Short mmCIF file of the C-alpha atoms (twelve columns), coordinates in Angstrom:
data_MODEL
# 
_entry.id   MODEL 
# 
loop_
_atom_site.group_PDB 
_atom_site.id 
_atom_site.type_symbol 
_atom_site.label_atom_id 
_atom_site.label_alt_id 
_atom_site.label_comp_id 
_atom_site.label_asym_id 
_atom_site.label_seq_id 
_atom_site.Cartn_x 
_atom_site.Cartn_y 
_atom_site.Cartn_z 
_atom_site.pdbx_PDB_model_num 
ATOM 1   C CA . UNK A 1   -32.622 -18.614 6.043   1 
ATOM 2   C CA . UNK A 2   -33.271 -16.331 3.079   1 
ATOM 3   C CA . UNK A 3   -32.129 -12.744 3.499   1 
ATOM 4   C CA . UNK A 4   -32.002 -9.668  1.303   1 
ATOM 5   C CA . UNK A 5   -28.441 -8.359  0.923   1 
ATOM 6   C CA . UNK A 6   -27.557 -5.121  -0.833  1 
ATOM 7   C CA . UNK A 7   -24.927 -5.513  -3.568  1 
ATOM 8   C CA . UNK A 8   -23.694 -3.172  -6.288  1 
ATOM 9   C CA . UNK A 9   -24.793 -3.517  -9.862  1 
ATOM 10  C CA . UNK A 10  -21.972 -4.407  -12.297 1 
ATOM 11  C CA . UNK A 11  -20.249 -1.357  -13.800 1 
ATOM 12  C CA . UNK A 12  -19.284 -0.851  -17.433 1 
ATOM 13  C CA . UNK A 13  -16.078 0.946   -16.439 1 
ATOM 14  C CA . UNK A 14  -13.990 1.507   -13.274 1 
ATOM 15  C CA . UNK A 15  -15.422 3.856   -10.659 1 
ATOM 16  C CA . UNK A 16  -13.707 7.241   -10.452 1 
ATOM 17  C CA . UNK A 17  -12.185 8.055   -7.026  1 
ATOM 18  C CA . UNK A 18  -14.313 10.271  -4.786  1 
ATOM 19  C CA . UNK A 19  -12.216 13.310  -3.852  1 
ATOM 20  C CA . UNK A 20  -13.756 14.910  -0.768  1 
ATOM 21  C CA . UNK A 21  -11.336 17.831  -0.994  1 
ATOM 22  C CA . UNK A 22  -13.382 19.051  -3.970  1 
ATOM 23  C CA . UNK A 23  -16.870 20.576  -3.843  1 
ATOM 24  C CA . UNK A 24  -19.776 18.425  -4.933  1 
ATOM 25  C CA . UNK A 25  -18.232 15.114  -3.868  1 
ATOM 26  C CA . UNK A 26  -20.722 14.520  -1.044  1 
ATOM 27  C CA . UNK A 27  -23.487 14.634  -3.658  1 
ATOM 28  C CA . UNK A 28  -21.566 12.149  -5.830  1 
ATOM 29  C CA . UNK A 29  -21.173 9.889   -2.800  1 
ATOM 30  C CA . UNK A 30  -24.912 9.975   -2.123  1 
ATOM 31  C CA . UNK A 31  -25.650 9.331   -5.806  1 
ATOM 32  C CA . UNK A 32  -23.814 5.990   -5.650  1 
ATOM 33  C CA . UNK A 33  -26.959 4.554   -4.084  1 
ATOM 34  C CA . UNK A 34  -28.196 4.193   -7.666  1 
ATOM 35  C CA . UNK A 35  -25.826 1.222   -7.905  1 
ATOM 36  C CA . UNK A 36  -27.502 -0.656  -5.049  1 
ATOM 37  C CA . UNK A 37  -29.438 -3.785  -5.856  1 
ATOM 38  C CA . UNK A 38  -31.072 -6.124  -3.360  1 
ATOM 39  C CA . UNK A 39  -30.688 -9.864  -3.837  1 
ATOM 40  C CA . UNK A 40  -32.266 -12.680 -1.875  1 
ATOM 41  C CA . UNK A 41  -29.516 -15.062 -0.760  1 
ATOM 42  C CA . UNK A 42  -29.306 -18.096 1.498   1 
ATOM 43  C CA . UNK A 43  -27.510 -17.251 4.743   1 
ATOM 44  C CA . UNK A 44  -26.532 -20.434 6.572   1 
ATOM 45  C CA . UNK A 45  -26.416 -20.734 10.354  1 
ATOM 46  C CA . UNK A 46  -22.925 -21.871 11.260  1 
ATOM 47  C CA . UNK A 47  -23.763 -22.887 14.832  1 
ATOM 48  C CA . UNK A 48  -22.641 -26.460 15.431  1 
ATOM 49  C CA . UNK A 49  -20.304 -26.318 12.410  1 
ATOM 50  C CA . UNK A 50  -17.864 -23.687 13.687  1 
ATOM 51  C CA . UNK A 51  -14.869 -26.021 13.619  1 
ATOM 52  C CA . UNK A 52  -15.301 -26.553 9.858   1 
ATOM 53  C CA . UNK A 53  -14.287 -22.953 9.119   1 
ATOM 54  C CA . UNK A 54  -11.015 -21.153 9.717   1 
ATOM 55  C CA . UNK A 55  -9.290  -17.847 9.011   1 
ATOM 56  C CA . UNK A 56  -6.745  -19.410 6.675   1 
ATOM 57  C CA . UNK A 57  -9.196  -21.500 4.675   1 
ATOM 58  C CA . UNK A 58  -12.365 -19.386 4.630   1 
ATOM 59  C CA . UNK A 59  -11.221 -15.964 5.800   1 
ATOM 60  C CA . UNK A 60  -13.353 -16.013 8.948   1 
ATOM 61  C CA . UNK A 61  -13.600 -17.879 12.215  1 
ATOM 62  C CA . UNK A 62  -15.933 -17.826 15.225  1 
ATOM 63  C CA . UNK A 63  -14.177 -18.405 18.547  1 
ATOM 64  C CA . UNK A 64  -15.089 -18.890 22.204  1 
ATOM 65  C CA . UNK A 65  -13.805 -15.917 24.183  1 
ATOM 66  C CA . UNK A 66  -15.550 -15.048 27.438  1 
ATOM 67  C CA . UNK A 67  -14.582 -11.645 28.860  1 
ATOM 68  C CA . UNK A 68  -15.157 -11.119 32.559  1 
ATOM 69  C CA . UNK A 69  -16.682 -7.786  33.520  1 
ATOM 70  C CA . UNK A 70  -17.842 -6.793  30.038  1 
ATOM 71  C CA . UNK A 71  -21.494 -6.427  31.026  1 
ATOM 72  C CA . UNK A 72  -20.469 -3.937  33.735  1 
ATOM 73  C CA . UNK A 73  -18.834 -1.558  31.240  1 
ATOM 74  C CA . UNK A 74  -21.354 1.086   30.193  1 
ATOM 75  C CA . UNK A 75  -19.629 3.752   28.100  1 
ATOM 76  C CA . UNK A 76  -17.911 3.182   24.752  1 
ATOM 77  C CA . UNK A 77  -14.581 4.197   26.270  1 
ATOM 78  C CA . UNK A 78  -14.940 1.718   29.147  1 
ATOM 79  C CA . UNK A 79  -15.829 -1.069  26.723  1 
ATOM 80  C CA . UNK A 80  -12.856 -0.333  24.485  1 
ATOM 81  C CA . UNK A 81  -10.458 0.004   27.425  1 
ATOM 82  C CA . UNK A 82  -11.362 -3.533  28.485  1 
ATOM 83  C CA . UNK A 83  -11.695 -5.209  25.104  1 
ATOM 84  C CA . UNK A 84  -8.916  -3.831  22.926  1 
ATOM 85  C CA . UNK A 85  -5.942  -5.391  24.795  1 
ATOM 86  C CA . UNK A 86  -7.804  -8.658  25.316  1 
ATOM 87  C CA . UNK A 87  -8.770  -8.766  21.651  1 
ATOM 88  C CA . UNK A 88  -5.198  -8.146  20.565  1 
ATOM 89  C CA . UNK A 89  -4.121  -11.142 22.644  1 
ATOM 90  C CA . UNK A 90  -6.923  -13.206 21.133  1 
ATOM 91  C CA . UNK A 91  -5.777  -12.362 17.605  1 
ATOM 92  C CA . UNK A 92  -2.187  -13.234 18.492  1 
ATOM 93  C CA . UNK A 93  -3.299  -16.612 19.824  1 
ATOM 94  C CA . UNK A 94  -5.440  -17.424 16.779  1 
ATOM 95  C CA . UNK A 95  -3.063  -16.179 14.070  1 
ATOM 96  C CA . UNK A 96  0.353   -16.689 15.657  1 
ATOM 97  C CA . UNK A 97  1.104   -12.987 15.247  1 
ATOM 98  C CA . UNK A 98  4.043   -11.636 17.227  1 
ATOM 99  C CA . UNK A 99  2.652   -8.108  17.140  1 
ATOM 100 C CA . UNK A 100 -0.687  -6.394  16.612  1 
ATOM 101 C CA . UNK A 101 -1.563  -2.730  16.083  1 
ATOM 102 C CA . UNK A 102 -5.190  -1.703  16.566  1 
ATOM 103 C CA . UNK A 103 -6.019  1.218   14.298  1 
ATOM 104 C CA . UNK A 104 -9.761  1.662   14.743  1 
ATOM 105 C CA . UNK A 105 -12.687 0.525   16.863  1 
ATOM 106 C CA . UNK A 106 -16.368 1.360   16.793  1 
ATOM 107 C CA . UNK A 107 -19.388 0.568   18.936  1 
ATOM 108 C CA . UNK A 108 -22.608 0.276   16.939  1 
ATOM 109 C CA . UNK A 109 -25.691 0.702   19.118  1 
ATOM 110 C CA . UNK A 110 -28.192 2.653   17.006  1 
ATOM 111 C CA . UNK A 111 -30.870 1.236   14.726  1 
ATOM 112 C CA . UNK A 112 -30.437 4.193   12.352  1 
ATOM 113 C CA . UNK A 113 -27.849 6.951   12.114  1 
ATOM 114 C CA . UNK A 114 -27.635 9.799   9.605   1 
ATOM 115 C CA . UNK A 115 -23.885 10.182  10.167  1 
ATOM 116 C CA . UNK A 116 -21.739 9.012   7.269   1 
ATOM 117 C CA . UNK A 117 -18.751 6.742   6.915   1 
ATOM 118 C CA . UNK A 118 -16.615 6.350   10.052  1 
ATOM 119 C CA . UNK A 119 -19.045 8.215   12.339  1 
ATOM 120 C CA . UNK A 120 -22.036 5.992   11.623  1 
ATOM 121 C CA . UNK A 121 -23.085 3.842   14.579  1 
ATOM 122 C CA . UNK A 122 -25.873 1.891   12.905  1 
ATOM 123 C CA . UNK A 123 -25.510 -1.522  11.218  1 
ATOM 124 C CA . UNK A 124 -24.061 -1.326  7.698   1 
ATOM 125 C CA . UNK A 125 -26.691 -2.838  5.394   1 
ATOM 126 C CA . UNK A 126 -24.510 -2.986  2.300   1 
ATOM 127 C CA . UNK A 127 -22.152 -5.748  1.239   1 
ATOM 128 C CA . UNK A 128 -18.593 -4.445  1.385   1 
ATOM 129 C CA . UNK A 129 -14.993 -5.086  2.324   1 
ATOM 130 C CA . UNK A 130 -13.218 -2.649  4.642   1 
ATOM 131 C CA . UNK A 131 -10.244 -2.543  2.276   1 
ATOM 132 C CA . UNK A 132 -8.997  -3.554  -1.107  1 
ATOM 133 C CA . UNK A 133 -5.383  -4.770  -1.079  1 
ATOM 134 C CA . UNK A 134 -4.302  -1.284  -2.208  1 
ATOM 135 C CA . UNK A 135 -6.360  0.310   0.555   1 
ATOM 136 C CA . UNK A 136 -4.899  -1.980  3.218   1 
ATOM 137 C CA . UNK A 137 -1.329  -1.224  2.118   1 
ATOM 138 C CA . UNK A 138 -2.079  2.505   2.093   1 
ATOM 139 C CA . UNK A 139 -3.395  2.231   5.651   1 
ATOM 140 C CA . UNK A 140 -0.273  0.264   6.622   1 
ATOM 141 C CA . UNK A 141 1.961   2.998   5.196   1 
ATOM 142 C CA . UNK A 142 0.137   5.578   7.282   1 
ATOM 143 C CA . UNK A 143 0.274   3.483   10.452  1 
ATOM 144 C CA . UNK A 144 3.981   2.680   10.136  1 
ATOM 145 C CA . UNK A 145 5.131   6.107   8.935   1 
ATOM 146 C CA . UNK A 146 6.955   6.869   12.196  1 
ATOM 147 C CA . UNK A 147 7.159   3.397   13.729  1 
ATOM 148 C CA . UNK A 148 10.717  2.496   14.847  1 
ATOM 149 C CA . UNK A 149 10.343  -1.118  13.672  1 
ATOM 150 C CA . UNK A 150 8.634   -0.320  10.379  1 
ATOM 151 C CA . UNK A 151 11.049  -2.195  8.133   1 
ATOM 152 C CA . UNK A 152 10.913  -5.362  10.237  1 
ATOM 153 C CA . UNK A 153 7.126   -5.246  10.374  1 
ATOM 154 C CA . UNK A 154 6.859   -4.715  6.611   1 
ATOM 155 C CA . UNK A 155 8.923   -7.845  5.999   1 
ATOM 156 C CA . UNK A 156 6.410   -9.977  7.928   1 
ATOM 157 C CA . UNK A 157 3.237   -11.621 6.730   1 
ATOM 158 C CA . UNK A 158 0.706   -8.842  7.278   1 
ATOM 159 C CA . UNK A 159 -2.995  -9.283  7.976   1 
ATOM 160 C CA . UNK A 160 -5.847  -6.944  8.757   1 
ATOM 161 C CA . UNK A 161 -8.214  -8.652  11.189  1 
ATOM 162 C CA . UNK A 162 -11.665 -7.319  12.036  1 
ATOM 163 C CA . UNK A 163 -12.967 -8.720  15.326  1 
ATOM 164 C CA . UNK A 164 -16.738 -8.305  15.534  1 
ATOM 165 C CA . UNK A 165 -18.271 -8.939  18.938  1 
ATOM 166 C CA . UNK A 166 -21.858 -8.588  20.171  1 
ATOM 167 C CA . UNK A 167 -22.303 -6.587  23.358  1 
ATOM 168 C CA . UNK A 168 -25.557 -8.455  23.951  1 
ATOM 169 C CA . UNK A 169 -27.071 -11.486 22.249  1 
ATOM 170 C CA . UNK A 170 -27.673 -10.699 18.583  1 
ATOM 171 C CA . UNK A 171 -31.268 -10.701 17.410  1 
ATOM 172 C CA . UNK A 172 -31.887 -7.635  15.247  1 
ATOM 173 C CA . UNK A 173 -29.546 -6.947  12.294  1 
ATOM 174 C CA . UNK A 174 -27.123 -9.905  12.511  1 
ATOM 175 C CA . UNK A 175 -23.886 -9.944  10.511  1 
ATOM 176 C CA . UNK A 176 -23.316 -12.175 7.487   1 
ATOM 177 C CA . UNK A 177 -19.877 -13.048 6.111   1 
ATOM 178 C CA . UNK A 178 -19.019 -14.538 2.738   1 
ATOM 179 C CA . UNK A 179 -16.787 -17.603 2.559   1 
ATOM 180 C CA . UNK A 180 -13.678 -16.374 0.757   1 
ATOM 181 C CA . UNK A 181 -13.429 -19.725 -1.041  1 
ATOM 182 C CA . UNK A 182 -16.673 -18.801 -2.837  1 
ATOM 183 C CA . UNK A 183 -15.640 -15.259 -3.870  1 
ATOM 184 C CA . UNK A 184 -14.705 -14.404 -7.434  1 
ATOM 185 C CA . UNK A 185 -12.388 -11.420 -6.989  1 
ATOM 186 C CA . UNK A 186 -13.609 -9.960  -10.292 1 
ATOM 187 C CA . UNK A 187 -16.855 -9.228  -8.431  1 
ATOM 188 C CA . UNK A 188 -15.138 -6.846  -5.982  1 
ATOM 189 C CA . UNK A 189 -15.396 -3.209  -7.120  1 
ATOM 190 C CA . UNK A 190 -12.734 -0.822  -5.740  1 
ATOM 191 C CA . UNK A 191 -14.234 2.324   -4.219  1 
ATOM 192 C CA . UNK A 192 -11.511 4.891   -3.452  1 
ATOM 193 C CA . UNK A 193 -12.133 7.972   -1.309  1 
ATOM 194 C CA . UNK A 194 -9.640  10.831  -1.007  1 
ATOM 195 C CA . UNK A 195 -10.002 12.872  2.174   1 
ATOM 196 C CA . UNK A 196 -6.963  15.174  2.060   1 
ATOM 197 C CA . UNK A 197 -3.662  15.453  0.287   1 
ATOM 198 C CA . UNK A 198 -1.832  12.149  0.680   1 
ATOM 199 C CA . UNK A 199 -4.613  10.488  2.659   1 
ATOM 200 C CA . UNK A 200 -7.074  8.123   1.018   1 
ATOM 201 C CA . UNK A 201 -8.826  4.846   1.652   1 
ATOM 202 C CA . UNK A 202 -10.084 2.219   -0.743  1 
ATOM 203 C CA . UNK A 203 -12.778 -0.258  0.214   1 
ATOM 204 C CA . UNK A 204 -14.534 -2.826  -1.922  1 
ATOM 205 C CA . UNK A 205 -18.160 -3.166  -2.962  1 
ATOM 206 C CA . UNK A 206 -19.426 -6.515  -4.222  1 
ATOM 207 C CA . UNK A 207 -21.386 -7.609  -7.286  1 
ATOM 208 C CA . UNK A 208 -23.760 -10.492 -6.646  1 
ATOM 209 C CA . UNK A 209 -22.708 -13.929 -7.835  1 
ATOM 210 C CA . UNK A 210 -24.799 -17.053 -7.340  1 
ATOM 211 C CA . UNK A 211 -21.714 -19.041 -6.288  1 
ATOM 212 C CA . UNK A 212 -21.181 -16.955 -3.153  1 
ATOM 213 C CA . UNK A 213 -21.754 -18.754 0.170   1 
ATOM 214 C CA . UNK A 214 -22.957 -16.689 3.115   1 
ATOM 215 C CA . UNK A 215 -22.893 -17.515 6.833   1 
ATOM 216 C CA . UNK A 216 -24.042 -16.125 10.163  1 
ATOM 217 C CA . UNK A 217 -24.344 -17.371 13.732  1 
ATOM 218 C CA . UNK A 218 -27.884 -17.212 15.051  1 
ATOM 219 C CA . UNK A 219 -28.117 -15.930 18.615  1 
ATOM 220 C CA . UNK A 220 -24.434 -14.917 18.660  1 
ATOM 221 C CA . UNK A 221 -23.367 -13.825 22.164  1 
ATOM 222 C CA . UNK A 222 -20.600 -11.566 23.519  1 
ATOM 223 C CA . UNK A 223 -18.541 -14.700 24.248  1 
ATOM 224 C CA . UNK A 224 -18.599 -15.715 20.550  1 
ATOM 225 C CA . UNK A 225 -16.654 -13.059 18.615  1 
ATOM 226 C CA . UNK A 226 -16.175 -13.370 14.884  1 
ATOM 227 C CA . UNK A 227 -12.695 -12.864 13.436  1 
ATOM 228 C CA . UNK A 228 -12.507 -12.162 9.718   1 
ATOM 229 C CA . UNK A 229 -9.745  -11.023 7.403   1 
ATOM 230 C CA . UNK A 230 -9.789  -7.731  5.563   1 
ATOM 231 C CA . UNK A 231 -6.336  -8.303  4.088   1 
ATOM 232 C CA . UNK A 232 -3.637  -10.960 4.041   1 
ATOM 233 C CA . UNK A 233 -0.331  -10.312 2.279   1 
ATOM 234 C CA . UNK A 234 0.028   -14.066 1.689   1 
ATOM 235 C CA . UNK A 235 -3.049  -13.875 -0.562  1 
ATOM 236 C CA . UNK A 236 -2.259  -10.713 -2.530  1 
ATOM 237 C CA . UNK A 237 -2.118  -12.558 -5.838  1 
ATOM 238 C CA . UNK A 238 -5.530  -14.064 -5.098  1 
ATOM 239 C CA . UNK A 239 -7.263  -10.830 -4.109  1 
ATOM 240 C CA . UNK A 240 -5.900  -10.313 -0.597  1 
ATOM 241 C CA . UNK A 241 -8.617  -12.298 1.234   1 
ATOM 242 C CA . UNK A 242 -10.675 -9.160  1.860   1 
ATOM 243 C CA . UNK A 243 -13.796 -10.930 3.144   1 
ATOM 244 C CA . UNK A 244 -17.150 -9.360  2.122   1 
ATOM 245 C CA . UNK A 245 -19.676 -8.840  4.903   1 
ATOM 246 C CA . UNK A 246 -22.932 -7.070  5.676   1 
ATOM 247 C CA . UNK A 247 -25.640 -6.657  8.264   1 
ATOM 248 C CA . UNK A 248 -29.002 -8.034  7.195   1 
ATOM 249 C CA . UNK A 249 -32.626 -7.959  8.337   1 
ATOM 250 C CA . UNK A 250 -33.951 -11.065 10.056  1 
ATOM 251 C CA . UNK A 251 -37.767 -10.696 9.779   1 
ATOM 252 C CA . UNK A 252 -38.273 -12.637 13.025  1 
ATOM 253 C CA . UNK A 253 -36.518 -9.919  15.037  1 
ATOM 254 C CA . UNK A 254 -37.236 -6.768  13.047  1 
ATOM 255 C CA . UNK A 255 -39.080 -5.165  15.992  1 
ATOM 256 C CA . UNK A 256 -36.372 -5.915  18.572  1 
ATOM 257 C CA . UNK A 257 -34.311 -3.113  20.121  1 
ATOM 258 C CA . UNK A 258 -31.195 -1.924  18.302  1 
ATOM 259 C CA . UNK A 259 -28.255 -4.276  18.027  1 
ATOM 260 C CA . UNK A 260 -25.209 -3.530  20.198  1 
ATOM 261 C CA . UNK A 261 -21.805 -4.636  18.918  1 
ATOM 262 C CA . UNK A 262 -18.192 -3.568  18.666  1 
ATOM 263 C CA . UNK A 263 -15.715 -3.978  15.837  1 
ATOM 264 C CA . UNK A 264 -11.987 -3.780  16.531  1 
ATOM 265 C CA . UNK A 265 -9.673  -3.665  13.521  1 
ATOM 266 C CA . UNK A 266 -5.975  -4.314  13.712  1 
ATOM 267 C CA . UNK A 267 -2.877  -5.181  11.764  1 
ATOM 268 C CA . UNK A 268 -1.411  -8.527  12.751  1 
ATOM 269 C CA . UNK A 269 2.222   -9.315  11.920  1 
ATOM 270 C CA . UNK A 270 3.281   -12.944 11.605  1 
ATOM 271 C CA . UNK A 271 6.896   -14.086 11.409  1 
ATOM 272 C CA . UNK A 272 7.057   -16.557 8.507   1 
# 
């Protein structure tokens, strides 16, 4: 299908970090919308071809993972209580990780939400990566600051895995992921945000490139979670395998009720 995805326009010079400890930064953040540009791209339905794609080769993988009792969980806390440990085990099984550390999770169940950044519960209609390699390593430093096994964990192969799962069959606002094998890392624009002294995050925005290949799974169900990398230390020299992704509008389902999904992000440590 053809879908409109929101990219960033190419910049003439690097983007200055956004320092939210200083006045006026919220306005600068809002002004970055001037960089948005919509492009019509082909988004291919992966259903029936799932086995042709893998985390190591393409940076993403759809898996079969039925969770008993999920439909009976009503609140966000109940959903997370059930899914987080099961999702950690899933990631271990898929990646061979000996340890995982979940550092964030979010249920998205609103069609629109005026909240910004981490509090927003609506689909993110802008192509992005959750981290750049620098941002992922900064997050790792924060997570492991007081961990008793920090040095052992740091010596492992380290991945950030985002597990995106529908909470009901996806119709409105499906998720598209970009095959990492089609990404030119020069098209990823670092976007650093400073929130307080010593604490910052850096995500990536993406310039459009006609060589990019985009995929989705039509009618994705809660038993078909998507795993995709947001960092892999094995790929640091090749851009870190920070897979771009975005929600998009499917005109066939634009009038459907709001999408319900959960994303669970974790570090996965592999002994290699």
